[in-house]
Tab-separated table of C-alpha atoms in Angstrom:
chain	number	residue	atom	x	y	z
W	805	MET	CA	-12.773	-89.026	65.024
W	806	TYR	CA	-9.077	-88.659	64.186
W	807	GLU	CA	-7.722	-89.839	67.555
W	808	ALA	CA	-7.425	-93.506	66.547
W	809	PHE	CA	-5.775	-92.603	63.237
W	810	PHE	CA	-2.975	-90.751	65.049
W	811	ARG	CA	-2.983	-93.172	68.019
W	812	LEU	CA	-3.939	-90.432	70.464
W	813	THR	CA	-5.786	-91.085	73.712
W	814	GLY	CA	-8.068	-88.060	73.394
W	815	LYS	CA	-8.740	-84.774	71.621
W	816	PRO	CA	-5.723	-82.506	72.082
W	817	PHE	CA	-7.360	-79.276	70.936
W	818	GLN	CA	-10.792	-79.182	72.531
W	819	LEU	CA	-12.227	-75.702	72.999
W	820	ASN	CA	-13.652	-76.138	76.501
W	821	PRO	CA	-11.238	-74.799	79.152
W	822	ASP	CA	-9.553	-77.754	80.869
W	823	PRO	CA	-6.965	-77.225	83.630
W	824	ASP	CA	-5.446	-80.621	82.780
W	825	PHE	CA	-4.137	-79.018	79.566
W	826	PHE	CA	-2.775	-75.905	81.288
W	827	TYR	CA	0.380	-74.682	79.559
W	828	GLY	CA	2.582	-72.348	81.568
W	829	SER	CA	3.836	-69.801	79.076
W	830	ARG	CA	5.882	-66.920	80.430
W	831	GLY	CA	2.781	-64.736	80.584
W	832	HIS	CA	0.621	-67.449	82.142
W	833	ARG	CA	3.266	-68.163	84.777
W	834	ARG	CA	3.421	-64.486	85.702
W	835	ALA	CA	-0.362	-64.252	85.888
W	836	MET	CA	-0.447	-67.365	88.073
W	837	ALA	CA	2.204	-65.833	90.316
W	838	TYR	CA	0.024	-62.746	90.805
W	839	LEU	CA	-2.983	-64.916	91.667
W	840	GLU	CA	-0.984	-66.993	94.135
W	841	TYR	CA	0.457	-63.835	95.673
W	842	GLY	CA	-3.036	-62.469	96.154
W	843	LEU	CA	-4.193	-65.760	97.632
W	844	HIS	CA	-1.325	-65.607	100.118
W	845	GLN	CA	-2.151	-62.001	101.050
W	846	GLY	CA	-5.776	-62.922	101.701
W	847	GLU	CA	-7.166	-59.454	101.020
W	848	GLY	CA	-7.864	-56.895	98.343
W	849	PHE	CA	-8.527	-57.418	94.652
W	850	ILE	CA	-6.435	-59.128	91.973
W	851	VAL	CA	-7.240	-58.127	88.370
W	852	ILE	CA	-6.320	-60.351	85.406
W	853	THR	CA	-7.259	-59.238	81.887
W	854	GLY	CA	-6.678	-60.673	78.424
W	855	GLU	CA	-8.191	-60.955	74.980
W	856	VAL	CA	-10.929	-63.472	74.199
W	857	GLY	CA	-9.360	-66.936	74.105
W	858	ALA	CA	-6.132	-65.898	75.850
W	859	GLY	CA	-6.513	-68.651	78.461
W	860	LYS	CA	-7.888	-66.674	81.409
W	861	THR	CA	-10.545	-69.220	82.401
W	862	THR	CA	-8.114	-72.138	82.164
W	863	LEU	CA	-5.687	-70.152	84.307
W	864	VAL	CA	-8.306	-69.553	87.004
W	865	ARG	CA	-9.494	-73.158	86.994
W	866	ASN	CA	-5.928	-74.328	87.386
W	867	LEU	CA	-5.541	-72.018	90.383
W	868	LEU	CA	-8.780	-73.212	91.995
W	869	ARG	CA	-7.460	-76.771	91.925
W	870	ARG	CA	-4.587	-75.620	94.139
W	871	VAL	CA	-6.715	-73.754	96.669
W	872	PRO	CA	-6.530	-75.477	100.089
W	873	SER	CA	-10.170	-76.300	100.843
W	874	GLU	CA	-9.480	-76.554	104.569
W	875	SER	CA	-8.649	-72.829	104.751
W	876	VAL	CA	-10.379	-71.266	101.727
W	877	GLN	CA	-13.875	-71.667	100.303
W	878	ALA	CA	-13.655	-70.622	96.666
W	879	ALA	CA	-16.606	-69.761	94.462
W	880	GLN	CA	-16.734	-68.610	90.855
W	881	ILE	CA	-19.374	-66.615	89.017
W	882	VAL	CA	-19.563	-65.652	85.360
W	883	SER	CA	-20.989	-62.156	85.240
W	884	THR	CA	-23.522	-61.106	82.661
W	885	GLN	CA	-25.392	-57.847	82.234
W	886	VAL	CA	-26.915	-57.984	85.717
W	887	GLY	CA	-27.741	-55.225	88.144
W	888	ALA	CA	-25.978	-54.679	91.430
W	889	ASP	CA	-28.649	-56.454	93.512
W	890	ASP	CA	-28.705	-59.424	91.132
W	891	LEU	CA	-24.931	-59.662	91.395
W	892	LEU	CA	-25.177	-59.985	95.175
W	893	ARG	CA	-27.668	-62.825	94.710
W	894	LEU	CA	-25.258	-64.506	92.288
W	895	VAL	CA	-22.537	-64.231	94.922
W	896	ALA	CA	-24.828	-65.725	97.571
W	897	GLY	CA	-25.782	-68.589	95.278
W	898	SER	CA	-22.152	-69.350	94.462
W	899	PHE	CA	-21.484	-69.827	98.190
W	900	GLN	CA	-24.736	-71.809	98.570
W	901	ILE	CA	-26.340	-69.183	100.808
W	902	ASP	CA	-30.152	-69.093	100.766
W	903	VAL	CA	-31.298	-65.483	100.307
W	904	ALA	CA	-34.702	-66.094	98.726
W	905	GLY	CA	-37.171	-63.321	99.481
W	906	LEU	CA	-34.647	-61.063	101.205
W	907	ASP	CA	-34.320	-57.389	100.408
W	908	LYS	CA	-30.874	-55.895	99.826
W	909	SER	CA	-30.249	-54.951	103.451
W	910	ALA	CA	-31.184	-58.400	104.749
W	911	LEU	CA	-29.223	-60.016	101.910
W	912	LEU	CA	-26.035	-58.204	102.922
W	913	GLN	CA	-26.580	-59.175	106.547
W	914	ARG	CA	-27.002	-62.838	105.537
W	915	LEU	CA	-23.801	-62.718	103.486
W	916	GLU	CA	-21.829	-61.129	106.309
W	917	ALA	CA	-23.147	-63.634	108.862
W	918	HIS	CA	-22.137	-66.525	106.585
W	919	PHE	CA	-18.616	-65.188	106.063
W	920	ARG	CA	-18.163	-64.556	109.797
W	921	ALA	CA	-19.262	-68.111	110.539
W	922	MET	CA	-16.669	-69.347	108.029
W	923	HIS	CA	-14.002	-67.239	109.731
W	924	ARG	CA	-14.762	-68.847	113.092
W	925	THR	CA	-13.971	-72.236	111.546
W	926	GLY	CA	-10.634	-70.968	110.220
W	927	ARG	CA	-11.765	-70.449	106.628
W	928	ARG	CA	-12.168	-67.419	104.404
W	929	ALA	CA	-14.056	-66.712	101.188
W	930	LEU	CA	-12.471	-66.328	97.756
W	931	LEU	CA	-14.732	-64.988	95.017
W	932	VAL	CA	-13.624	-65.298	91.372
W	933	VAL	CA	-15.587	-63.119	88.951
W	934	ASP	CA	-15.126	-64.156	85.317
W	935	GLU	CA	-16.074	-61.884	82.393
W	936	ALA	CA	-15.792	-58.913	84.755
W	937	GLN	CA	-16.000	-56.469	81.838
W	938	ASN	CA	-19.770	-57.109	81.833
W	939	LEU	CA	-20.181	-55.626	85.304
W	940	SER	CA	-21.792	-52.221	85.636
W	941	PRO	CA	-19.986	-49.614	87.755
W	942	ARG	CA	-22.631	-50.091	90.456
W	943	ALA	CA	-22.047	-53.845	90.461
W	944	VAL	CA	-18.294	-53.325	90.801
W	945	GLU	CA	-19.000	-51.004	93.717
W	946	GLU	CA	-21.043	-53.746	95.414
W	947	LEU	CA	-18.023	-56.033	95.180
W	948	ARG	CA	-15.966	-53.346	96.862
W	949	MET	CA	-18.535	-53.167	99.648
W	950	LEU	CA	-18.134	-56.919	100.213
W	951	SER	CA	-14.441	-56.320	100.848
W	952	ASN	CA	-15.479	-54.200	103.849
W	953	PHE	CA	-16.516	-57.360	105.701
W	954	GLN	CA	-13.722	-57.822	108.240
W	955	GLU	CA	-12.996	-59.635	111.483
W	956	GLY	CA	-10.460	-57.534	113.327
W	957	THR	CA	-7.772	-56.789	110.739
W	958	ARG	CA	-8.579	-59.789	108.537
W	959	SER	CA	-10.745	-59.554	105.417
W	960	LEU	CA	-13.552	-62.089	105.242
W	961	VAL	CA	-13.883	-61.937	101.442
W	962	GLN	CA	-11.239	-61.622	98.729
W	963	SER	CA	-12.057	-61.146	95.036
W	964	PHE	CA	-10.235	-62.007	91.815
W	965	LEU	CA	-11.615	-60.063	88.836
W	966	VAL	CA	-10.957	-61.667	85.445
W	967	GLY	CA	-12.053	-59.972	82.245
W	968	GLN	CA	-11.340	-58.686	78.776
W	969	PRO	CA	-9.152	-55.602	78.165
W	970	GLU	CA	-12.093	-53.179	78.297
W	971	PHE	CA	-12.416	-53.918	82.018
W	972	ARG	CA	-9.221	-51.939	82.542
W	973	ALA	CA	-10.965	-48.917	81.008
W	974	ILE	CA	-13.865	-49.358	83.431
W	975	LEU	CA	-11.427	-49.254	86.322
W	976	GLN	CA	-10.070	-45.898	85.109
W	977	ARG	CA	-13.401	-44.161	85.667
W	978	PRO	CA	-13.493	-41.623	88.513
W	979	GLU	CA	-16.163	-43.585	90.396
W	980	MET	CA	-13.817	-46.604	90.533
W	981	ARG	CA	-11.187	-44.707	92.537
W	982	GLN	CA	-11.953	-46.423	95.846
W	983	LEU	CA	-11.870	-49.899	94.309
W	984	LYS	CA	-8.562	-49.156	92.533
W	985	GLN	CA	-7.025	-48.365	95.903
W	986	ARG	CA	-7.779	-51.943	96.984
W	987	ILE	CA	-6.235	-53.628	93.938
W	988	ILE	CA	-3.011	-55.206	95.174
W	989	ALA	CA	-1.927	-56.663	91.804
W	990	SER	CA	-2.979	-56.430	88.160
W	991	TYR	CA	-1.721	-58.271	85.084
W	992	HIS	CA	-2.657	-58.334	81.390
W	993	LEU	CA	-2.323	-61.732	79.718
W	994	GLY	CA	-0.951	-61.298	76.199
W	995	PRO	CA	-0.687	-63.748	73.270
W	996	LEU	CA	1.945	-66.468	72.929
W	997	ASP	CA	5.068	-65.766	70.914
W	998	SER	CA	6.170	-68.068	68.085
W	999	ALA	CA	8.293	-70.349	70.274
W	1000	GLU	CA	5.531	-70.578	72.878
W	1001	THR	CA	2.987	-71.447	70.193
W	1002	ARG	CA	5.120	-74.400	69.115
W	1003	ALA	CA	5.592	-75.510	72.728
W	1004	TYR	CA	1.855	-75.070	73.378
W	1005	VAL	CA	0.861	-77.288	70.437
W	1006	GLU	CA	3.355	-79.996	71.412
W	1007	HIS	CA	2.328	-79.770	75.089
W	1008	ARG	CA	-1.311	-80.458	74.272
W	1009	LEU	CA	-0.377	-83.287	71.904
W	1010	ARG	CA	1.869	-84.946	74.495
W	1011	HIS	CA	-0.961	-84.792	77.011
W	1012	VAL	CA	-2.908	-87.251	74.833
W	1013	GLY	CA	-0.053	-89.667	74.173
W	1014	TRP	CA	1.586	-88.044	71.140
W	1015	ARG	CA	4.704	-89.822	69.869
W	1016	GLY	CA	5.474	-87.724	66.807
W	1017	ASP	CA	2.332	-88.614	64.828
W	1018	PRO	CA	1.057	-86.280	63.440
W	1019	ASP	CA	4.344	-84.697	62.446
W	1020	PHE	CA	4.134	-80.882	62.413
W	1021	SER	CA	6.928	-79.295	60.382
W	1022	ALA	CA	8.646	-76.172	61.696
W	1023	ASP	CA	7.088	-74.127	58.887
W	1024	SER	CA	3.623	-75.408	59.726
W	1025	LEU	CA	3.933	-74.376	63.374
W	1026	ALA	CA	5.213	-70.956	62.340
W	1027	GLN	CA	2.135	-70.625	60.135
W	1028	VAL	CA	-0.131	-71.717	63.006
W	1029	HIS	CA	1.300	-68.853	65.042
W	1030	ALA	CA	0.852	-66.378	62.192
W	1031	VAL	CA	-2.768	-67.364	61.529
W	1032	ALA	CA	-3.876	-67.671	65.170
W	1033	GLU	CA	-1.810	-64.672	66.294
W	1034	GLY	CA	-0.680	-66.565	69.382
W	1035	VAL	CA	-4.180	-66.747	70.915
W	1036	PRO	CA	-4.626	-70.206	72.506
W	1037	ARG	CA	-8.306	-70.645	71.608
W	1038	ARG	CA	-7.626	-69.768	67.973
W	1039	ILE	CA	-4.703	-72.194	67.974
W	1040	ASN	CA	-7.040	-74.921	69.247
W	1041	THR	CA	-9.663	-74.166	66.595
W	1042	LEU	CA	-7.114	-74.207	63.781
W	1043	CYS	CA	-5.164	-77.290	64.896
W	1044	ASP	CA	-8.293	-79.334	65.527
W	1045	ARG	CA	-9.433	-78.737	61.956
W	1046	VAL	CA	-5.925	-79.394	60.629
W	1047	LEU	CA	-5.877	-82.842	62.257
W	1048	LEU	CA	-9.322	-83.577	60.839
W	1049	ALA	CA	-8.155	-82.572	57.351
W	1050	ALA	CA	-5.026	-84.731	57.672
W	1051	PHE	CA	-7.132	-87.681	58.812
W	1052	LEU	CA	-9.511	-87.332	55.866
W	1053	ALA	CA	-6.530	-87.158	53.494
W	1054	GLU	CA	-4.899	-90.157	55.256
W	1055	ARG	CA	-1.669	-88.259	55.796
W	1056	HIS	CA	0.548	-88.053	58.872
W	1057	ASP	CA	2.690	-85.050	57.928
W	1058	ILE	CA	1.463	-81.521	58.608
W	1059	ASP	CA	3.059	-78.886	56.390
W	1060	ARG	CA	2.592	-75.175	55.816
W	1061	ASP	CA	0.334	-75.706	52.800
W	1062	LEU	CA	-2.137	-77.751	54.841
W	1063	ILE	CA	-2.246	-75.042	57.521
W	1064	GLU	CA	-2.936	-72.405	54.873
W	1065	ASP	CA	-5.669	-74.502	53.234
W	1066	VAL	CA	-7.468	-75.118	56.521
W	1067	ALA	CA	-7.074	-71.475	57.552
W	1068	ALA	CA	-8.688	-70.435	54.266
W	1069	GLU	CA	-11.589	-72.832	54.885
W	1070	LEU	CA	-12.113	-71.429	58.379
W	1071	ALA	CA	-11.967	-67.878	57.080
W	1072	ASP	CA	-14.607	-68.771	54.495
W	1073	GLU	CA	-16.852	-70.398	57.098
W	1074	LEU	CA	-16.473	-67.703	59.762
W	1075	GLY	CA	-16.311	-64.735	57.453
W	1076	GLY	CA	-12.922	-63.671	58.793
W	1077	PRO	CA	-9.543	-64.912	60.054
W	1078	ALA	CA	-9.435	-68.352	61.679
W	1079	GLY	CA	-11.156	-68.079	65.031
W	1080	GLY	CA	-11.296	-64.300	64.722
W	1081	ALA	CA	-14.100	-61.823	64.384
W	1082	VAL	CA	-16.870	-62.432	61.889
W	1083	LEU	CA	-16.978	-59.778	59.185
W	1084	ALA	CA	-20.302	-58.207	58.352
W	1085	VAL	CA	-21.448	-57.748	54.761
W	1086	VAL	CA	-22.973	-54.262	54.512
W	1087	PRO	CA	-24.752	-52.968	51.389
W	1088	THR	CA	-23.061	-50.031	49.724
W	1089	GLY	CA	-24.412	-46.592	50.566
W	1090	ALA	CA	-23.699	-43.459	52.544
W	1091	PRO	CA	-21.548	-44.240	55.611
W	1092	ASP	CA	-23.996	-42.941	58.226
W	1093	GLU	CA	-27.250	-44.061	56.642
W	1094	PRO	CA	-29.269	-46.955	58.065
W	1095	VAL	CA	-29.457	-50.059	55.928
W	1096	GLY	CA	-32.325	-49.718	53.458
W	1097	SER	CA	-32.285	-45.902	53.396
W	1098	THR	CA	-32.222	-44.269	49.980
W	1099	GLY	CA	-31.050	-40.918	51.331
W	1100	GLY	CA	-33.260	-37.874	51.708
W	1101	ASP	CA	-31.456	-35.754	49.084
W	1102	ARG	CA	-30.886	-38.453	46.485
W	1103	GLU	CA	-33.162	-39.298	43.613
W	1104	ALA	CA	-35.070	-42.563	43.871
W	1105	GLY	CA	-33.268	-44.016	40.876
W	1106	ALA	CA	-29.904	-43.571	42.571
W	1107	ALA	CA	-30.733	-46.332	45.034
W	1108	GLU	CA	-31.124	-48.994	42.358
W	1109	PRO	CA	-27.415	-49.782	41.817
W	1110	ALA	CA	-26.948	-50.223	45.565
W	1111	GLY	CA	-29.979	-52.499	45.672
W	1112	ALA	CA	-28.630	-54.542	42.781
W	1113	ALA	CA	-25.258	-54.807	44.486
W	1114	SER	CA	-26.982	-55.889	47.689
W	1115	ALA	CA	-28.945	-58.574	45.848
W	1116	ALA	CA	-25.789	-59.791	44.140
W	1117	ALA	CA	-24.041	-59.962	47.494
W	1118	ARG	CA	-26.883	-62.024	48.946
W	1119	ILE	CA	-26.786	-64.395	45.976
W	1120	ALA	CA	-23.028	-64.784	46.389
W	1121	LEU	CA	-23.493	-65.585	50.078
W	1122	LEU	CA	-26.154	-68.194	49.284
W	1123	GLU	CA	-23.935	-69.773	46.644
W	1124	ALA	CA	-21.037	-69.921	49.100
W	1125	ARG	CA	-23.238	-71.549	51.738
W	1126	LEU	CA	-24.504	-74.087	49.203
W	1127	ALA	CA	-20.927	-74.932	48.228
W	1128	ARG	CA	-20.037	-75.472	51.886
W	1129	LEU	CA	-23.053	-77.755	52.355
W	1130	GLU	CA	-22.021	-79.784	49.305
W	1131	ALA	CA	-18.465	-80.020	50.615
W	1132	SER	CA	-19.746	-81.090	54.026
W	1133	SER	CA	-21.914	-83.807	52.467
W	1134	ALA	CA	-18.986	-85.140	50.458
W	1135	THR	CA	-16.791	-85.149	53.568
W	1136	THR	CA	-19.446	-87.037	55.541
W	1137	TYR	CA	-19.746	-89.592	52.736
W	1138	THR	CA	-15.967	-90.090	52.714
W	1139	VAL	CA	-15.867	-90.598	56.476
W	1140	LEU	CA	-18.723	-93.126	56.366
W	1141	GLN	CA	-16.944	-95.048	53.611
W	1142	ARG	CA	-13.784	-95.179	55.738
W	1143	VAL	CA	-15.756	-96.386	58.768
W	1144	LEU	CA	-17.378	-99.047	56.596
W	1145	ARG	CA	-13.951	-100.292	55.454
W	1146	VAL	CA	-12.742	-100.470	59.061
W	1147	LEU	CA	-15.830	-102.440	60.094
W	1148	ARG	CA	-15.356	-104.856	57.210
W	1149	ALA	CA	-11.713	-105.357	58.139
W	1150	SER	CA	-12.712	-105.993	61.757
W	1151	THR	CA	-15.340	-108.481	60.631
W	1152	GLY	CA	-12.756	-110.338	58.574
W	1153	ALA	CA	-10.306	-110.418	61.482
W	1154	LEU	CA	-12.964	-112.035	63.690
W	1155	GLY	CA	-13.591	-114.728	61.086
W	1156	MET	CA	-17.214	-113.730	60.557
W	1157	HIS	CA	-18.975	-114.561	57.292
W	1158	ARG	CA	-18.918	-111.803	54.716
W	1159	PRO	CA	-21.201	-112.054	51.675
W	1160	ALA	CA	-19.517	-112.568	48.340
W	1161	ASP	CA	-19.712	-109.843	45.735
W	1162	GLY	CA	-22.678	-111.459	44.081
W	1163	GLU	CA	-24.653	-112.226	47.235
W	1164	GLY	CA	-27.645	-110.103	48.112
W	1165	ARG	CA	-28.352	-106.692	46.852
W	1166	ARG	CA	-25.326	-104.412	46.802
W	1167	ARG	CA	-26.083	-101.097	48.493
W	1168	GLN	CA	-25.682	-97.997	46.440
W	1169	GLY	CA	-22.404	-96.262	47.193
W	1170	GLU	CA	-20.396	-99.374	48.239
W	1171	PRO	CA	-17.102	-99.943	46.450
W	1172	GLY	CA	-17.610	-101.742	43.191
W	1173	ASP	CA	-21.063	-100.311	42.504
W	1174	ALA	CA	-20.866	-99.393	38.863
W	1175	GLY	CA	-24.106	-97.449	39.092
W	1176	ASN	CA	-22.754	-95.063	41.689
W	1177	PRO	CA	-20.726	-92.162	40.310
W	1178	PRO	CA	-17.377	-91.464	41.933
W	1179	VAL	CA	-17.324	-88.836	44.643
W	1180	ARG	CA	-15.350	-85.786	43.674
W	1181	ALA	CA	-12.922	-84.669	46.372
W	1182	VAL	CA	-13.830	-81.244	47.678
W	1183	ARG	CA	-11.273	-79.086	49.423
C-alpha cells in the first residue's frame, strides 16, 4: 500500500522469513559460520538457538541456498508435538521416501537403504529440524539413532537442530547425554544491538530500492531498537506499521514521536509491547484459585466486588475493541478517498471525460458533498 508513496519496489518489512533479506549481524555471521563448519565436517549435530523472531529460520534458509546439491541432499522439517515414530515418518517424507504401511523396524531399514543409495552416488543427507524445542526426549533420541547410519567412517545423515532457548534445557537432561556427545558446535543467537538495528532497517530498505525516502531520524531508529529490543521480527512488525502511518499522514520524515505513537497502538492492539507477548487480563482474587472460584472459606458476599471488577474489566475491553474498530473504519475510509483521488488524477492525465460537479448524482462521501460530515482523524 505504501510502496508507491515512498517509491519502493516492494515491502521492506514483511514478516515471512525471506533469505533475500538476510542481514549478517555479528551474531548471525557467527551462527552461519558454525553451520558452514558443520556442513564441512559432514557429521554430528549443530545446535542453533534463539528467541522467537531472532532470525533463525531466515538464517537456515540462507544456508540451504548455499548447499551444493550435487553432494548434499538437504531436507527441512518443522517439528510439532509428535511422537518418536511420527518424527521418523516426517523425516522420511522430507526426503521423499515412501514408508506408507511400514512398522518402525521396516521404516528404519527403508531410511537406511535410501541414505546408503545416496552415498553410492556421492551424496549425503542433511536434515534441518526447526522448532526443535517441541521434540520429546524420545524423538530427540530417534534423531541420534539416525546418526548411527554410517558407511565405513562416514556418516550418512547429519542434523542441524534449530530451536528456542528452552531446547538447551532439554539437552541438559541426563537422558540426552549420548546426543550431547555428538554435538560438534552450538550457538545462541541473541538480539541486535542499537547500531545493528539501524543497519538492519537500512539494509531491508535498500533491498527494495530505498533512496532516503522515508527518512528515519537517528532518534527514531534508537527508539525502534528500544521498543523492539533488537529482535528482528519485532523490528519488522513495528517498522511496517510506522511506514503505513507515515503514508496515511502523507509524511516522508520518521521521527521518534511517530515511533512512540505506533508502538502505543501496537501495544493496545496486542495487549503488550510491540510484537511481544500478549498480556492476559485476570479477574482479581486469591492467587492460586481458579477463575470463577469464590473461595471455600470466604463468605458468598465477598465475591461480589471481584465479580463487579471483572465485569468492569470486560466492559473496558469491549469499549477498547469498539474504539479500534471505529479507528480502523476511519483509516479505511481515508485510504479509499486517497485511492479515488489518484484514480481521478490518472483519468485526467489520460484525457478521459470526467463529469462536471453538477452532472449525475454525487456519491455520498466524495469531496464537496455538503451532506457528508467530515471524517475525524483517529490516531
